Amino acid sequence: FIPDLNWGIEVKIDQEEINQQAFLVVKKFALWGGLILVFAIMISILFSQYFISPLLSLKDSLVSVSKGVLPDKIDKKYNDEVGQMAETTDDLVQSLKRTATFAEKIGKGDLKADFIPSSKGDILGNALIDMRKSLVETEQQDTERNWIITGVAEISEILRSHDTIDELGDAVIAYITEKIDAIQGAFYVLNDDDPSDQFIEMKSAYAYSKKKYIKAKFKFAEGLVGQAAVEKDYILRTEIPDEYVSITSGILGDKRPSGILITPLLAQEKVYGVVEFAGFHRFTESQIKFVQEISLILARTIFNIKVNERTRTLLEESQTMSNELQEQQEVLRQNAEEMAATQEELKRTNQRLEDQIEEVNRTQNRMQLLLENASEVVAIYEKEGTIRYISPSVEKILGYSQNDLIGVNDKIHVNSEGLANFEHMFEQVIANSFESFSAQYEYIKKDGSAIWLEATATNMLSDPAIQGIILNSRDITERRRAEREERMKSKMQALSENSPDLITRFTQEGEVFYINPMIENYTGHKPSDILNKKIDEIDIEEVIKNDWIELLKRVESENEKVAMEMDFPSLMGDRVMQVNAIPEFDEENALESVLVVSHDITDRKLIELEIQSRGRKITESINYAKRIQGAILPNNEVIRRVLPDSFILYKARDVVSGDFPWYINVDDIIYFAAV
């Protein structure tokens, strides 16, 4: 009881009942609180499964992709933003897998593998496609080069197996015609038996897989064959002249060819023959290059065969005369033995002997006259270079007597400018037994004047009958003069009126004395409007005149060919010209005129700019691929934390590497690889 002093009222409190009520209240609060806690845990678990689990799964997939591991499939569990992120990541993974598969096929050499970039902006995919295109082009170039090398080896084998021009021509023209897919082929050889009347003669013809028996010959600058010979350059025509004769086929009839390829056979700037081909297609650059590469081999082979035939003929003639002399001497000996029979027989024998001696003398005189009047000087040299024997014709050709040169090393008479050629010829022939080598040089005659000789040396040191070096020398002074005059005459003809290039010839004073009709296409002016005028008097753009004047000054100062590019305003718009200015000299080697050949390279320059642009784009794509590759490489700092005593030396050979490190740490196991 608690007394209330203020009111005098007594209040009785039941403590046990209060405790029971309090316990009930606490029990209710505990029950409801537990239910609420359980409900909150269930709600959090549901939210975790719905939101956090997909995010963690997506995070694990992205981590694998960043390490270079591409999962098979990324599941899209929901259609919300997280599901869209999973779908986008799966598209990225599939795209990278397609790109990696394509790159693997290219690495294995499958350059025809199908691949479509994910989009126009797929830099890595487009870069791989460009790389495949470059590899295909490189493979084609290697194939073409191997094709040419194989052909050169096969043609060399053919040349080694023939020692006459007729047999050589049949075998060579048949092989080349089939090799370059031509339908017709012809083999021409220079006939220089008469130096004053040289012409190109057909030796072999081949058409429709059969040898053809055709005869033809051309002078220099006559027809397409003569034009190729005088210009010393190949001719490729797709517009066939009306006068061009085709070979009739029993199946195809008289069908005209669609392309003609004519190539001169040159060695040491001299024409030894021409090959001509016709086909129903345009000849490719590889086919043209193949014919050009074998032209030098053919020319040298023709030259060697001619030299061998000429030397063989001289030796056979000399041997025949020697045999006749021996036979006549044998007859004399037999007749001398019979003289002892009777005096009458002796008289008759003496008469016969005198007759035979007279015949021997006539034979010796003919032989002496042949050697004296020969157009060549035949000499036999010792290995050290002294002359053991020289034909009497040396006096007629060089002015020296036989005694003047026998026992002498006559290189002292060779002009100093040609001495190197003379000595080089002897070095080559000494190093190669039974082979012939030629050289041209100036020789000082006895009267002090100079003469041009063409000498052919043959190593016969191993021949027991000769034991020396045979040198056949002939006077080619007139031929060289005629060739020089022919070159001067053919200069205008070589500058074909149908040439696509602009060709101009200037005097040393800058006056135009030739220009081809192409000037009208570029400026609208006819050649007659420009001829016989100085550069500053011509009515054309100032930039063109200034460049021409600069070209002439450079040629005059440098005294050699000058090449440059120049801008050329024209009726066809602004053009770019590749200009070659070639000096022309007179007989005293003084500058006489300048030949200017302007070739339009505008299209080529545009292609070069396009190639540069594409190259820049490819480089940018590769650099972007490098950044992508760098992004997926493992972090070295992370690796050092688990492997402190380690390092990675990672150096790409170019920009993007084909090799890369890979690292992952799972539980207590470290996986590390160089891939």
XYZ file of C-alpha atoms in Angstrom:
675
model
C 0.000 0.000 0.000
C 1.163 3.418 -0.854
C -0.352 6.091 1.235
C -1.441 9.285 -0.473
C -0.599 12.050 1.885
C -2.420 14.709 -0.081
C -5.813 13.125 -0.292
C -5.745 10.521 2.256
C -6.677 7.847 -0.317
C -5.084 4.430 -0.294
C -4.347 2.680 -3.740
C -3.779 -1.054 -3.913
C -1.536 -2.213 -6.876
C -1.427 -5.886 -8.083
C 2.216 -6.336 -9.248
C 1.721 -9.843 -10.656
C -1.065 -8.759 -12.995
C 1.057 -5.897 -14.262
C 3.882 -8.300 -15.075
C 1.560 -10.619 -17.007
C 0.164 -7.756 -19.066
C 3.637 -6.524 -19.882
C 4.708 -10.007 -20.926
C 1.771 -10.279 -23.324
C 2.598 -6.925 -24.918
C 6.264 -7.876 -25.378
C 5.283 -11.245 -26.813
C 3.047 -9.620 -29.405
C 5.789 -7.175 -30.407
C 8.312 -10.017 -30.714
C 5.946 -12.111 -32.825
C 5.144 -9.298 -35.239
C 8.755 -8.170 -35.405
C 9.918 -11.684 -36.346
C 7.302 -11.955 -39.054
C 8.340 -8.588 -40.469
C 12.044 -9.603 -40.405
C 11.357 -12.896 -42.215
C 9.265 -11.079 -44.801
C 12.031 -8.486 -45.348
C 14.662 -11.265 -45.833
C 12.474 -13.039 -48.379
C 11.903 -9.780 -50.261
C 15.688 -9.060 -50.309
C 16.445 -12.571 -51.611
C 13.882 -12.171 -54.393
C 15.322 -8.756 -55.366
C 18.874 -10.207 -55.295
C 17.920 -13.047 -57.628
C 16.103 -10.685 -59.966
C 18.590 -7.797 -60.175
C 21.989 -8.654 -58.739
C 22.431 -12.173 -60.202
C 22.070 -11.096 -63.902
C 24.440 -8.189 -63.271
C 27.047 -10.464 -61.714
C 26.686 -12.945 -64.583
C 27.082 -10.131 -67.111
C 30.086 -8.817 -65.181
C 31.768 -12.275 -65.276
C 31.167 -12.508 -69.037
C 32.697 -9.069 -69.626
C 35.712 -9.962 -67.474
C 36.250 -13.102 -69.604
C 35.976 -11.067 -72.817
C 38.492 -8.534 -71.461
C 40.918 -11.426 -70.877
C 40.472 -12.757 -74.411
C 38.142 -15.628 -73.440
C 34.967 -15.630 -75.540
C 32.054 -17.549 -73.883
C 29.838 -19.773 -76.013
C 26.573 -17.977 -75.174
C 25.451 -15.161 -72.872
C 21.898 -15.900 -71.727
C 19.275 -13.185 -71.790
C 17.169 -13.900 -68.687
C 14.921 -10.837 -68.715
C 13.630 -8.339 -71.232
C 14.616 -5.289 -69.224
C 17.726 -3.061 -69.607
C 19.965 -5.774 -68.113
C 18.656 -8.273 -70.661
C 19.350 -5.828 -73.491
C 22.919 -5.372 -72.177
C 23.364 -9.163 -72.164
C 22.026 -9.417 -75.722
C 24.398 -6.639 -76.916
C 27.348 -8.343 -75.196
C 26.431 -11.656 -76.853
C 26.357 -9.933 -80.291
C 29.817 -8.501 -79.570
C 31.159 -11.945 -78.594
C 29.704 -13.617 -81.710
C 31.142 -10.838 -83.914
C 34.603 -11.272 -82.347
C 34.336 -15.056 -82.861
C 33.520 -14.595 -86.572
C 36.415 -12.164 -86.945
C 38.798 -14.515 -85.109
C 37.675 -17.472 -87.282
C 38.260 -15.417 -90.444
C 41.712 -14.355 -89.207
C 42.547 -18.020 -88.411
C 41.554 -19.107 -91.960
C 43.729 -16.380 -93.476
C 46.627 -17.495 -91.259
C 46.198 -21.054 -92.614
C 46.314 -19.770 -96.201
C 42.584 -19.901 -96.975
C 42.407 -16.551 -98.822
C 38.960 -17.375 -100.285
C 37.213 -17.642 -96.909
C 33.812 -15.901 -96.727
C 33.485 -13.028 -94.300
C 31.050 -10.134 -93.965
C 31.931 -7.251 -91.600
C 29.445 -6.507 -88.836
C 28.887 -3.046 -90.328
C 30.505 -0.455 -92.558
C 32.187 0.910 -89.441
C 33.694 -2.491 -88.464
C 37.311 -1.299 -88.538
C 38.893 -4.616 -87.541
C 36.808 -6.644 -90.005
C 37.448 -4.250 -92.884
C 41.159 -4.182 -92.017
C 41.277 -7.996 -92.244
C 39.500 -7.892 -95.626
C 42.037 -5.327 -96.898
C 44.860 -7.512 -95.541
C 43.458 -10.543 -97.405
C 43.280 -8.473 -100.601
C 46.949 -7.481 -100.190
C 47.932 -11.134 -99.591
C 46.013 -12.231 -102.725
C 47.768 -9.550 -104.803
C 51.173 -10.586 -103.402
C 50.419 -14.252 -104.164
C 49.453 -13.336 -107.747
C 52.689 -11.371 -108.189
C 54.737 -14.318 -106.852
C 52.887 -16.693 -109.188
C 53.581 -14.452 -112.193
C 57.268 -14.098 -111.260
C 57.665 -17.858 -110.794
C 55.983 -18.332 -114.175
C 58.558 -16.033 -115.799
C 61.531 -17.625 -113.994
C 60.367 -21.116 -115.011
C 60.000 -19.969 -118.623
C 63.489 -18.434 -118.675
C 64.979 -21.668 -117.308
C 63.126 -23.764 -119.904
C 64.105 -21.492 -122.805
C 67.741 -21.606 -121.630
C 67.617 -25.405 -121.788
C 66.257 -25.190 -125.357
C 69.035 -22.784 -126.388
C 71.752 -25.068 -125.001
C 70.489 -28.000 -127.069
C 70.724 -26.280 -130.506
C 73.731 -24.958 -132.393
C 72.135 -23.807 -135.676
C 69.873 -20.821 -136.162
C 67.213 -22.739 -138.146
C 66.794 -25.461 -135.499
C 66.984 -22.866 -132.738
C 64.292 -20.728 -134.378
C 61.849 -23.635 -134.781
C 62.221 -24.765 -131.160
C 62.185 -21.274 -129.615
C 59.229 -19.826 -131.525
C 57.101 -22.947 -130.885
C 57.844 -22.829 -127.142
C 57.249 -19.082 -126.685
C 54.036 -19.106 -128.777
C 52.547 -21.843 -126.587
C 53.932 -20.254 -123.399
C 52.196 -16.874 -123.889
C 48.978 -18.355 -125.400
C 49.581 -16.786 -128.810
C 48.147 -18.264 -132.028
C 50.974 -17.189 -134.319
C 54.676 -16.566 -133.899
C 57.597 -15.619 -136.134
C 61.370 -15.622 -135.542
C 63.510 -13.117 -137.489
C 67.318 -12.883 -137.637
C 69.473 -9.973 -138.829
C 71.180 -10.781 -142.152
C 74.376 -8.700 -142.186
C 76.360 -10.689 -144.742
C 76.460 -7.525 -146.835
C 77.062 -4.555 -144.477
C 75.657 -2.164 -147.063
C 72.423 -4.132 -147.448
C 71.290 -5.378 -144.042
C 67.773 -6.696 -143.514
C 65.728 -8.742 -141.046
C 64.887 -12.208 -142.396
C 62.224 -14.639 -141.154
C 63.780 -17.956 -140.157
C 60.857 -19.748 -138.497
C 57.091 -19.400 -138.223
C 54.611 -21.219 -135.979
C 50.806 -21.064 -135.987
C 47.965 -23.160 -134.631
C 50.427 -25.641 -133.021
C 52.262 -26.350 -136.300
C 55.418 -25.168 -138.043
C 54.659 -22.892 -141.008
C 56.891 -22.545 -144.062
C 56.823 -18.824 -144.738
C 59.490 -16.487 -146.066
C 59.626 -12.744 -145.366
C 62.201 -10.019 -144.884
C 62.129 -6.371 -143.813
C 64.563 -3.523 -143.933
C 65.070 -1.371 -140.856
C 62.032 0.922 -140.295
C 59.984 -1.102 -142.815
C 56.678 -2.342 -141.435
C 56.035 -3.058 -137.772
C 58.978 -5.507 -137.611
C 61.399 -2.954 -139.062
C 59.973 -0.238 -136.826
C 60.589 -2.331 -133.679
C 64.148 -3.025 -134.855
C 65.017 0.618 -135.537
C 63.367 1.891 -132.334
C 64.994 -0.919 -130.292
C 61.809 -1.234 -128.245
C 58.824 -3.573 -128.224
C 55.563 -2.746 -130.044
C 52.192 -3.753 -128.600
C 49.201 -3.175 -130.886
C 45.536 -3.929 -130.327
C 44.353 -1.989 -133.375
C 45.605 -4.218 -136.188
C 46.590 -2.463 -139.472
C 44.591 -3.475 -142.546
C 47.756 -4.568 -144.365
C 48.730 -7.000 -141.609
C 48.571 -10.545 -143.014
C 47.132 -13.293 -140.834
C 47.718 -17.049 -141.135
C 44.615 -19.009 -142.106
C 43.357 -21.833 -139.916
C 41.299 -24.700 -141.295
C 38.960 -24.434 -138.297
C 38.903 -20.700 -137.593
C 39.321 -19.544 -141.176
C 41.009 -16.244 -141.981
C 40.390 -14.729 -138.559
C 42.309 -11.548 -137.751
C 44.262 -11.434 -134.476
C 43.259 -9.073 -131.673
C 46.735 -8.298 -130.380
C 50.272 -8.081 -131.787
C 53.523 -8.145 -129.768
C 56.806 -7.441 -131.576
C 60.074 -7.427 -129.578
C 63.610 -6.794 -130.899
C 66.440 -9.092 -129.799
C 69.075 -6.729 -128.382
C 72.568 -7.293 -127.017
C 75.025 -4.462 -126.373
C 72.523 -2.053 -128.008
C 72.689 -3.998 -131.308
C 69.705 -5.684 -132.971
C 70.319 -9.367 -133.794
C 66.748 -10.293 -134.614
C 63.034 -9.824 -133.859
C 60.269 -12.056 -132.491
C 56.654 -11.416 -133.462
C 53.494 -12.855 -131.897
C 49.784 -12.509 -132.592
C 46.859 -13.658 -130.498
C 43.127 -13.442 -130.031
C 43.629 -11.621 -126.729
C 45.565 -8.668 -125.390
C 48.953 -9.770 -124.119
C 49.369 -9.335 -120.366
C 52.199 -7.460 -118.672
C 53.654 -10.777 -117.457
C 53.729 -12.178 -120.997
C 55.363 -8.993 -122.329
C 57.933 -9.004 -119.528
C 58.711 -12.683 -120.181
C 59.376 -12.030 -123.884
C 61.558 -9.015 -123.000
C 63.623 -11.013 -120.486
C 64.384 -13.819 -122.935
C 65.123 -11.393 -125.813
C 68.633 -10.697 -124.434
C 69.346 -14.438 -124.081
C 68.155 -15.063 -127.651
C 70.272 -12.188 -129.002
C 73.439 -13.487 -127.328
C 72.735 -17.014 -128.541
C 72.242 -15.825 -132.142
C 75.488 -13.855 -131.911
C 77.452 -16.858 -130.598
C 76.005 -19.195 -133.244
C 76.916 -16.736 -136.028
C 80.455 -16.328 -134.708
C 80.904 -20.084 -134.406
C 79.552 -20.658 -137.923
C 81.836 -17.981 -139.394
C 84.905 -19.343 -137.568
C 84.009 -22.909 -138.531
C 83.675 -21.890 -142.184
C 87.089 -20.187 -142.215
C 88.740 -23.152 -140.525
C 87.071 -25.598 -142.935
C 88.236 -23.561 -145.936
C 91.756 -23.402 -144.544
C 91.734 -27.142 -143.795
C 90.438 -27.944 -147.301
C 93.234 -25.947 -148.911
C 95.782 -27.625 -146.658
C 94.445 -31.069 -147.578
C 94.588 -30.226 -151.279
C 98.202 -29.088 -150.891
C 99.134 -32.292 -149.050
C 97.433 -34.398 -151.730
C 99.306 -32.587 -154.467
C 102.591 -32.981 -152.590
C 101.874 -36.706 -152.267
C 101.278 -36.918 -155.999
C 104.606 -35.137 -156.595
C 106.389 -37.600 -154.358
C 104.885 -40.546 -156.212
C 105.807 -39.012 -159.541
C 109.371 -38.429 -158.353
C 109.728 -42.154 -157.557
C 108.510 -43.080 -161.011
C 111.108 -40.812 -162.690
C 113.765 -43.467 -162.186
C 112.018 -45.831 -164.672
C 113.097 -44.323 -167.948
C 114.478 -41.090 -169.279
C 111.458 -40.599 -171.455
C 109.236 -41.224 -168.529
C 111.444 -38.796 -166.604
C 110.799 -36.107 -169.183
C 107.094 -36.725 -169.088
C 107.220 -36.863 -165.300
C 109.168 -33.605 -165.222
C 106.561 -32.009 -167.413
C 103.774 -33.271 -165.196
C 105.753 -32.152 -162.171
C 106.127 -28.671 -163.595
C 102.413 -28.579 -164.352
C 101.538 -29.755 -160.876
C 103.980 -27.320 -159.266
C 102.351 -24.584 -161.262
C 98.955 -25.764 -159.991
C 100.308 -25.819 -156.439
C 101.625 -22.300 -156.912
C 98.263 -21.199 -158.239
C 96.584 -22.824 -155.211
C 99.013 -21.119 -152.856
C 98.488 -17.842 -154.678
C 94.717 -18.250 -154.391
C 95.081 -18.964 -150.680
C 97.431 -16.002 -150.258
C 95.088 -13.795 -152.293
C 92.135 -14.984 -150.223
C 93.896 -14.047 -146.992
C 95.181 -10.756 -148.429
C 91.789 -9.695 -149.753
C 89.743 -11.062 -146.845
C 87.412 -8.583 -145.212
C 88.610 -9.780 -141.813
C 91.948 -9.970 -140.033
C 92.525 -13.448 -138.604
C 95.125 -13.628 -135.834
C 96.291 -16.280 -133.373
C 97.370 -14.942 -129.962
C 99.439 -16.556 -127.265
C 97.870 -16.703 -123.805
C 99.946 -13.730 -122.635
C 98.590 -11.610 -125.500
C 101.395 -11.631 -128.105
C 100.534 -12.362 -131.751
C 101.872 -15.663 -133.096
C 100.267 -15.414 -136.549
C 98.279 -12.775 -138.410
C 96.747 -12.953 -141.890
C 98.183 -10.860 -144.799
C 94.899 -8.933 -144.949
C 96.197 -6.924 -141.976
C 98.228 -4.742 -144.326
C 95.176 -3.871 -146.403
C 92.921 -3.192 -143.389
C 95.291 -1.799 -140.742
C 98.343 -0.763 -142.772
C 100.779 -2.927 -140.761
C 102.772 -5.728 -142.328
C 102.736 -9.197 -140.808
C 106.265 -8.702 -139.454
C 105.168 -5.455 -137.763
C 102.719 -7.299 -135.483
C 103.957 -10.904 -135.103
C 105.497 -11.284 -131.639
C 103.902 -8.011 -130.463
C 101.120 -7.410 -127.924
C 99.081 -5.069 -130.111
C 96.979 -3.604 -127.294
C 99.407 -0.663 -127.590
C 97.556 0.206 -130.814
C 94.097 0.115 -129.172
C 92.562 3.500 -128.372
C 92.671 4.172 -124.632
C 88.868 4.514 -124.471
C 88.385 1.022 -125.890
C 91.307 -0.653 -124.099
C 89.090 -1.796 -121.218
C 86.735 -3.589 -123.668
C 89.733 -5.208 -125.423
C 91.289 -6.475 -122.175
C 87.927 -7.591 -120.760
C 87.289 -9.667 -123.897
C 90.624 -11.499 -123.400
C 89.917 -12.056 -119.695
C 86.551 -13.629 -120.504
C 87.817 -15.832 -123.314
C 90.793 -17.113 -121.265
C 88.435 -18.087 -118.429
C 86.093 -20.034 -120.763
C 87.518 -22.676 -123.110
C 85.953 -23.059 -126.577
C 83.646 -20.090 -126.010
C 83.530 -16.870 -127.989
C 83.328 -13.285 -126.775
C 83.180 -10.058 -128.755
C 84.130 -6.453 -128.293
C 84.128 -3.229 -130.310
C 86.955 -0.720 -130.020
C 88.965 1.867 -131.932
C 92.304 0.719 -133.351
C 95.108 3.090 -134.409
C 96.308 2.260 -137.933
C 99.909 2.567 -139.024
C 99.246 5.984 -140.608
C 97.894 7.277 -137.299
C 94.195 7.277 -138.264
C 91.590 5.427 -136.206
C 89.438 2.541 -137.355
C 86.560 0.798 -135.568
C 86.990 -2.978 -135.252
C 84.534 -5.636 -134.168
C 86.597 -8.519 -132.793
C 85.452 -12.007 -131.825
C 87.841 -14.065 -129.694
C 87.612 -17.847 -129.313
C 89.617 -19.829 -126.752
C 91.336 -22.650 -128.653
C 94.213 -23.092 -126.181
C 93.091 -26.674 -125.523
C 92.976 -27.525 -129.252
C 96.234 -29.383 -130.055
C 96.179 -28.092 -133.645
C 95.939 -24.397 -132.686
C 96.946 -23.947 -129.020
C 96.074 -20.277 -129.040
C 93.321 -17.687 -129.022
C 91.788 -16.998 -132.451
C 90.739 -13.390 -132.980
C 88.607 -12.443 -135.998
C 88.574 -8.661 -136.504
C 86.676 -6.767 -139.150
C 86.348 -3.125 -140.065
C 82.986 -1.756 -138.872
C 83.825 1.929 -139.275
C 81.418 2.402 -142.158
C 78.774 0.310 -140.428
C 78.984 2.426 -137.264
C 78.803 5.567 -139.365
C 75.834 4.122 -141.269
C 74.160 3.121 -137.990
C 74.691 6.617 -136.627
C 73.229 8.122 -139.780
C 70.379 5.599 -139.658
C 69.658 6.595 -136.078
C 69.550 10.234 -137.101
C 67.237 9.414 -139.993
C 64.993 7.245 -137.860
C 64.612 9.746 -135.036
C 61.764 11.495 -136.789
C 60.263 8.173 -137.810
C 60.538 6.827 -134.258
C 58.543 9.807 -133.092
C 55.387 8.296 -134.473
C 52.668 10.658 -135.495
C 50.236 8.391 -133.628
C 52.208 8.506 -130.371
C 50.065 9.286 -127.313
C 52.967 11.319 -125.931
C 53.695 14.949 -126.746
C 57.052 14.933 -128.591
C 58.983 18.123 -129.267
C 62.469 18.852 -130.595
C 64.236 22.135 -129.879
C 67.371 23.631 -131.338
C 70.062 24.725 -128.905
C 68.675 28.272 -129.264
C 65.190 27.157 -128.120
C 63.484 27.072 -131.528
C 60.891 24.348 -132.178
C 61.744 22.417 -135.338
C 59.470 19.408 -134.719
C 56.297 18.777 -132.701
C 53.800 15.953 -133.158
C 49.999 16.396 -133.583
C 49.315 15.672 -129.877
C 49.901 19.400 -129.215
C 46.524 20.101 -130.821
C 44.745 17.779 -128.355
C 46.267 19.651 -125.412
C 46.342 23.281 -126.599
C 44.130 23.459 -129.691
C 47.100 24.720 -131.747
C 48.204 22.829 -134.840
C 51.891 21.903 -135.200
C 52.212 24.438 -138.018
C 51.268 27.211 -135.529
C 54.315 26.349 -133.381
C 57.001 25.108 -135.778
C 60.037 27.339 -136.424
C 59.189 29.593 -133.500
C 61.165 30.236 -130.365
C 59.616 29.308 -127.032
C 58.813 32.883 -126.012
C 57.003 33.443 -129.350
C 54.571 30.519 -128.909
C 50.982 31.304 -127.893
C 50.602 28.830 -124.986
C 50.411 29.012 -121.200
C 53.342 30.813 -119.542
C 53.897 27.973 -117.052
C 54.564 25.573 -119.966
C 56.997 27.950 -121.664
C 58.851 28.583 -118.408
C 59.265 24.848 -117.758
C 60.534 24.269 -121.315
C 63.102 27.052 -120.935
C 64.232 25.615 -117.582
C 64.583 22.137 -119.173
C 66.801 23.432 -122.001
C 69.016 25.291 -119.519
C 69.461 22.161 -117.387
C 70.295 19.959 -120.392
C 72.843 22.501 -121.624
C 74.500 22.783 -118.188
C 74.416 19.083 -117.241
C 75.009 17.771 -120.789
C 72.912 14.666 -120.097
C 69.311 13.477 -119.947
C 67.061 15.444 -117.587
C 63.724 14.174 -116.192
C 61.094 16.125 -114.271
C 57.359 16.432 -113.655
C 55.553 19.549 -114.803
C 52.042 20.946 -114.614
C 50.446 21.264 -118.055
C 47.246 23.344 -118.371
C 45.301 22.079 -121.395
C 41.904 21.894 -123.062
C 41.377 18.629 -121.134
C 41.951 20.402 -117.830
C 45.052 20.590 -115.689
C 47.331 17.665 -116.511
C 50.584 16.368 -115.012
C 53.385 15.438 -117.432
C 56.449 13.239 -116.923
C 58.987 15.023 -119.109
C 62.290 13.561 -120.364
C 64.689 15.939 -122.108
C 67.332 14.055 -124.121
C 70.389 15.851 -125.558
C 71.372 15.127 -129.184
C 74.994 15.613 -130.228
C 76.715 16.145 -133.573
C 79.797 14.286 -134.822
C 82.075 16.547 -132.741
C 80.054 15.608 -129.632
C 78.675 19.119 -129.360
C 75.061 19.692 -128.269
C 72.985 20.047 -131.428
C 69.354 19.697 -130.336
C 67.149 18.544 -127.455
C 64.381 15.943 -127.727
C 61.582 16.493 -125.194
C 59.090 13.633 -124.598
C 56.111 14.541 -122.390
C 54.062 11.619 -121.068
C 50.673 12.308 -119.442
C 50.770 10.761 -115.943
C 47.681 12.504 -114.551
C 45.773 9.252 -114.102
C 48.797 7.628 -112.479
C 49.160 10.524 -110.030
C 45.465 10.220 -109.115
C 45.976 6.499 -108.501
C 49.023 7.250 -106.345
C 46.979 9.678 -104.270
C 44.219 7.053 -103.925
C 46.794 4.451 -102.853
C 48.222 6.865 -100.281
C 44.712 7.515 -98.955
C 43.951 3.802 -98.708
C 47.302 3.153 -97.068
C 46.555 5.809 -94.480
C 43.144 4.236 -93.756
C 44.701 0.783 -93.424
C 47.325 2.190 -91.032
C 44.606 3.845 -88.956
C 42.665 0.556 -88.855
C 45.761 -1.349 -87.740
C 46.512 1.221 -85.036
C 42.912 0.935 -83.828
C 43.304 -2.833 -83.775
C 46.454 -2.299 -81.691
C 44.442 -0.341 -79.133
C 41.840 -3.132 -79.041
C 44.574 -5.702 -78.574
C 46.201 -3.629 -75.850
C 42.904 -3.409 -74.027
C 42.568 -7.206 -73.697
C 46.164 -7.867 -72.557
C 46.662 -8.848 -68.867
C 47.775 -6.208 -66.360
C 51.459 -6.712 -65.506
C 50.982 -5.179 -62.032
C 48.359 -7.807 -61.180
C 50.716 -10.571 -62.314
C 53.627 -9.176 -60.264
C 51.504 -9.260 -57.110
C 51.210 -13.053 -57.382
C 54.549 -13.659 -59.149
C 56.909 -10.936 -57.823
C 60.055 -12.287 -59.506
C 58.620 -12.159 -63.038
C 58.303 -9.857 -66.026
C 56.777 -9.899 -69.536
C 58.718 -8.673 -72.585
C 55.965 -7.960 -75.126
C 57.164 -6.380 -78.385
C 55.057 -6.594 -81.540
C 57.140 -7.016 -84.689
C 55.165 -4.355 -86.568
C 52.060 -2.795 -85.024
C 49.563 -5.550 -84.174
C 51.120 -8.714 -82.778
C 50.015 -12.235 -83.599
C 51.334 -13.420 -80.207
C 50.059 -12.331 -76.783
C 50.248 -13.369 -73.094
C 47.212 -14.707 -71.189
C 46.736 -14.948 -67.444
C 44.021 -15.971 -65.022
C 44.047 -16.853 -61.313
C 41.381 -19.354 -60.244
C 41.389 -20.236 -56.531
C 44.946 -21.389 -55.775
C 45.870 -22.208 -59.390
C 47.582 -19.716 -61.719
C 47.097 -20.267 -65.429
C 49.669 -18.472 -67.615
C 50.244 -18.897 -71.366
C 52.049 -17.322 -74.308
C 49.650 -17.740 -77.236
